[in-house]
Coordinates of C-alpha atoms and ligand atoms in Angstrom, one line a residue:
M17 CA 0.1 -0.2 -0.2
D18 CA 1.2 3.8 -0.7
V19 CA 1.8 5.5 2.1
P20 CA 0.7 9.1 1.6
S21 CA 4.2 11.0 1.6
A22 CA 4.8 13.6 4.6
P23 CA 5.5 17.2 3.5
P24 CA 9.3 18.8 4.0
R25 CA 9.7 19.0 7.4
E26 CA 11.6 19.8 10.7
N27 CA 11.4 16.8 13.0
I28 CA 11.9 16.3 16.6
P29 CA 13.5 13.5 17.7
D30 CA 12.6 14.2 21.9
F31 CA 9.3 12.2 21.4
E32 CA 10.3 9.6 18.8
D33 CA 11.2 6.7 21.1
I34 CA 7.7 6.9 23.3
G35 CA 5.8 6.4 19.7
I36 CA 4.8 10.1 19.3
S37 CA 5.7 12.4 16.8
A38 CA 6.5 16.2 15.8
F39 CA 7.3 18.5 13.2
T40 CA 7.4 21.5 11.9
T41 CA 7.0 22.1 8.3
T42 CA 9.4 23.8 6.2
R43 CA 9.3 27.2 3.9
E44 CA 9.7 24.3 1.5
A45 CA 6.1 22.4 2.2
G46 CA 4.6 25.9 1.3
S47 CA 2.0 27.8 3.4
Y48 CA -0.8 26.2 5.3
D49 CA -2.5 30.2 6.0
T50 CA -6.1 28.8 5.2
L51 CA -6.8 33.2 4.3
S52 CA -4.5 34.0 2.8
G53 CA -4.0 35.8 -0.9
E54 CA -2.7 32.3 -1.9
P55 CA -6.0 30.3 -3.9
V56 CA -7.7 27.7 -2.1
R57 CA -7.0 24.4 -4.5
D58 CA -2.7 24.8 -3.9
V59 CA -3.8 25.8 0.1
M60 CA -6.2 22.5 0.5
L61 CA -4.0 20.2 -1.6
R62 CA -1.4 20.8 0.8
W63 CA -4.5 20.4 4.2
Y64 CA -5.7 17.1 2.6
G65 CA -1.6 15.7 2.1
L66 CA -0.9 15.9 5.7
R67 CA -4.3 14.4 6.7
G68 CA -3.3 11.8 4.1
F69 CA -0.4 11.0 6.0
L70 CA -1.3 11.9 9.0
Q71 CA -4.8 9.3 8.7
E72 CA -1.7 6.3 8.8
L73 CA -1.1 7.2 12.1
A74 CA -4.0 8.4 13.8
P75 CA -7.8 8.0 12.7
R76 CA -8.4 11.8 14.4
F77 CA -6.9 15.1 13.0
A78 CA -8.1 17.9 15.2
T79 CA -7.2 21.9 14.1
A80 CA -8.7 25.2 15.4
S81 CA -9.1 29.2 14.9
Q82 CA -6.2 30.5 16.0
V83 CA -7.0 33.7 17.9
H84 CA -4.1 34.5 20.3
G85 CA -6.3 32.6 22.9
T86 CA -6.0 30.6 25.6
R87 CA -8.2 28.5 25.5
V88 CA -7.3 24.5 25.3
V89 CA -10.0 21.9 23.4
E90 CA -9.2 18.9 24.9
H91 CA -10.6 15.5 22.5
D92 CA -11.8 12.8 25.2
G93 CA -14.0 11.5 22.0
V94 CA -14.5 8.7 19.1
W95 CA -15.0 10.0 16.4
E96 CA -12.8 10.1 13.6
G97 CA -11.7 12.8 11.5
W98 CA -10.8 16.3 10.6
L99 CA -11.9 18.0 13.0
R100 CA -11.2 23.1 12.7
V101 CA -12.2 24.4 16.2
S102 CA -13.4 27.9 16.4
E103 CA -11.5 30.0 18.1
A104 CA -8.2 27.8 20.0
D105 CA -4.7 28.2 21.0
G106 CA -4.0 24.7 21.9
H107 CA -4.7 21.0 21.7
F108 CA -4.8 17.7 24.4
A109 CA -5.0 14.3 23.7
P110 CA -5.5 12.2 26.8
R111 CA -4.6 9.2 24.6
S112 CA -3.1 8.1 21.4
G113 CA -5.3 8.2 18.3
T114 CA -5.2 11.9 18.2
A115 CA -2.1 14.1 15.2
M116 CA -3.1 17.8 16.3
A117 CA -1.4 20.5 13.7
V118 CA -1.3 24.8 14.8
T119 CA -0.6 27.9 12.5
I120 CA 3.1 29.2 13.3
A121 CA 4.5 32.1 11.8
D122 CA 6.9 34.1 14.6
C123 CA 4.8 32.7 17.3
V124 CA 5.5 29.3 19.7
P125 CA 4.6 26.6 18.4
V126 CA 4.7 24.0 21.8
F127 CA 5.2 20.1 22.1
L128 CA 4.2 18.0 25.3
A129 CA 3.6 14.7 26.2
H130 CA 3.6 12.4 28.8
P131 CA 5.8 8.0 27.8
E132 CA 2.4 7.3 28.0
G133 CA 1.3 9.0 24.9
A134 CA -0.7 12.0 26.3
I135 CA 0.1 14.5 24.1
A136 CA -0.6 18.5 23.8
L137 CA 0.9 21.0 21.0
L138 CA -0.1 24.8 21.5
H139 CA 0.5 27.8 20.0
S140 CA 2.0 31.0 22.5
G141 CA 2.6 34.5 21.4
W142 CA 2.9 38.1 23.8
R143 CA -0.8 36.8 24.5
G144 CA -1.0 33.8 25.4
T145 CA 3.1 33.9 27.0
A146 CA 1.3 36.2 28.8
A147 CA -1.7 35.5 29.7
R148 CA -0.1 31.3 31.2
I149 CA -1.4 29.3 27.4
I150 CA 0.9 26.8 28.6
D151 CA -1.1 26.5 32.7
R152 CA -3.3 25.7 31.2
A153 CA -2.4 23.2 28.9
L154 CA -0.3 21.7 32.0
A155 CA -3.8 21.2 34.2
A156 CA -5.4 19.7 31.2
F157 CA -2.4 16.3 31.5
S158 CA -2.5 16.8 36.2
R159 CA -7.0 16.8 35.4
Q160 CA -6.2 13.2 34.1
G161 CA -3.5 12.5 36.2
F162 CA -0.3 13.4 34.6
A163 CA 2.2 14.8 36.1
A164 CA 4.5 17.7 35.0
R165 CA 6.8 15.7 36.1
D166 CA 7.0 13.8 33.8
L167 CA 6.2 15.5 30.7
R168 CA 9.1 16.8 27.9
M169 CA 8.6 19.9 26.2
H170 CA 9.9 20.8 23.2
L171 CA 10.0 24.8 22.5
G172 CA 9.6 24.6 17.8
P173 CA 11.3 27.3 16.1
A174 CA 9.6 31.0 16.6
I175 CA 11.2 33.4 16.4
C176 CA 14.7 34.1 18.8
G177 CA 15.2 36.9 21.4
E178 CA 17.8 38.8 19.4
C179 CA 15.2 39.6 16.2
Y180 CA 11.7 39.3 19.3
E181 CA 11.6 43.3 20.0
V182 CA 8.3 44.6 21.5
S183 CA 6.9 47.5 23.4
A184 CA 7.2 48.3 26.2
E185 CA 3.7 47.3 27.2
V186 CA 4.4 44.1 26.4
A187 CA 7.7 43.7 27.7
Q188 CA 5.8 44.4 30.6
A189 CA 2.6 42.3 30.1
L190 CA 5.2 39.7 29.3
T191 CA 7.2 40.5 32.8
G192 CA 5.7 42.0 34.9
I193 CA 7.4 44.2 35.2
A194 CA 8.3 48.2 34.0
A195 CA 11.1 47.1 30.5
A196 CA 13.9 49.4 31.2
P197 CA 14.9 51.3 28.2
N198 CA 17.4 48.6 26.3
R199 CA 20.5 49.9 25.5
E200 CA 21.9 47.7 23.5
A201 CA 19.4 47.5 20.6
A202 CA 19.2 51.2 18.0
S203 CA 15.7 50.9 18.9
G204 CA 15.9 52.0 22.7
R205 CA 13.3 48.5 22.5
P206 CA 13.8 45.7 24.8
H207 CA 13.4 42.4 23.3
M208 CA 11.8 39.1 24.5
D209 CA 13.2 35.3 24.2
L210 CA 9.5 34.2 24.5
R211 CA 10.8 30.5 24.5
A212 CA 12.4 31.1 27.3
L213 CA 9.8 33.2 29.2
I214 CA 8.1 30.1 28.6
A215 CA 10.3 27.6 29.4
G216 CA 10.8 29.6 32.7
H217 CA 6.7 29.0 33.5
A218 CA 6.8 24.9 33.2
R219 CA 10.0 24.8 35.6
E220 CA 7.8 26.9 37.4
A221 CA 5.5 24.1 37.0
G222 CA 7.8 21.2 36.8
V223 CA 8.7 20.7 34.5
T224 CA 12.2 19.5 33.9
R225 CA 12.8 18.0 30.2
I226 CA 12.5 20.9 28.4
T227 CA 14.3 21.0 24.9
T228 CA 14.2 23.7 22.1
S229 CA 14.7 24.0 18.6
P230 CA 18.3 26.0 17.6
W231 CA 16.0 27.0 14.5
C232 CA 14.8 30.8 14.2
T233 CA 11.7 32.1 12.2
R234 CA 13.5 35.2 10.9
C235 CA 17.5 34.3 11.2
D236 CA 16.4 31.1 9.7
N237 CA 13.8 32.8 7.2
A238 CA 15.5 30.7 4.3
L239 CA 14.3 28.3 5.9
F240 CA 10.8 28.9 8.1
F241 CA 8.1 31.7 7.0
S242 CA 8.4 35.0 9.2
H243 CA 5.3 37.2 10.1
R244 CA 8.4 40.2 11.2
A245 CA 9.9 39.6 7.8
G246 CA 7.3 39.9 6.0
D247 CA 6.1 36.6 5.1
A248 CA 2.4 36.2 4.6
G249 CA 2.5 32.2 5.0
R250 CA 1.9 29.9 8.3
Q251 CA 3.5 27.0 8.3
L252 CA 2.6 24.7 10.6
A253 CA 3.3 22.0 14.1
V254 CA 1.8 18.7 13.8
M255 CA 1.5 16.2 17.1
V256 CA 0.6 13.0 17.1
A257 CA 0.5 10.3 19.7
R258 CA 0.2 6.9 16.9
E259 CA -1.8 4.4 17.8
P260 CA 0.7 1.3 18.8
A261 CA -1.4 -1.1 16.3
R262 CA 0.2 1.3 13.5
V263 CA 3.7 1.8 14.5
D264 CA 3.8 -1.6 13.3
S265 CA 3.0 -0.4 9.7
L266 CA 5.2 2.9 9.4
Ligands
ZN319 ZN1 16.8 35.5 15.0

């Protein structure tokens, strides 16, 4: 049987040994933004191609229209197919069989997994980071009996601290501290490292096993779409805990 091929991507190896596939698509895969000016057919063919690939690993595929909020949808059903949730920026599934994806282009894709197959995937820009969407996800794991200390976390390709210049208001929302003028930046505006902030929040909550992608969407703009670099395109972060029966067929 022909297995649909995966899109061009950067695999995240941290979860492979516990049966979890996680990756970020690259610029070469094309954009997955459904509201850009690109012809619908081109964008949807990419989505259908990805859906075909993921279908070999899990019967469910969860996505959402993202609003820079803190809602994490829990997928605990026995449905089958491709779900598009309204207004959510995170997905959580307590057991295998649900693939999930978020669109990103500077914001941080946050991958979380428990060795028993519970996973969560978040889209965390400055608003989601300031409002701590990470805490919502950790609470979802906790409600199902998965302790923070047993989780693995990966912070995927996102804008780096050198590239991410923000207003004093955004810096204060992120740190709770009024930002002093930044003498190192020509503009005097503060720089924020969203991934370092999210890692700090997760450590406070008890997560210890945290890895961070070496890629910056803006520094490595040839490889990834970046909103700040002027790209309209969006890549996808994808995560799936493979159903045990399907692992052997790979
Ligand atoms: Zn950078």
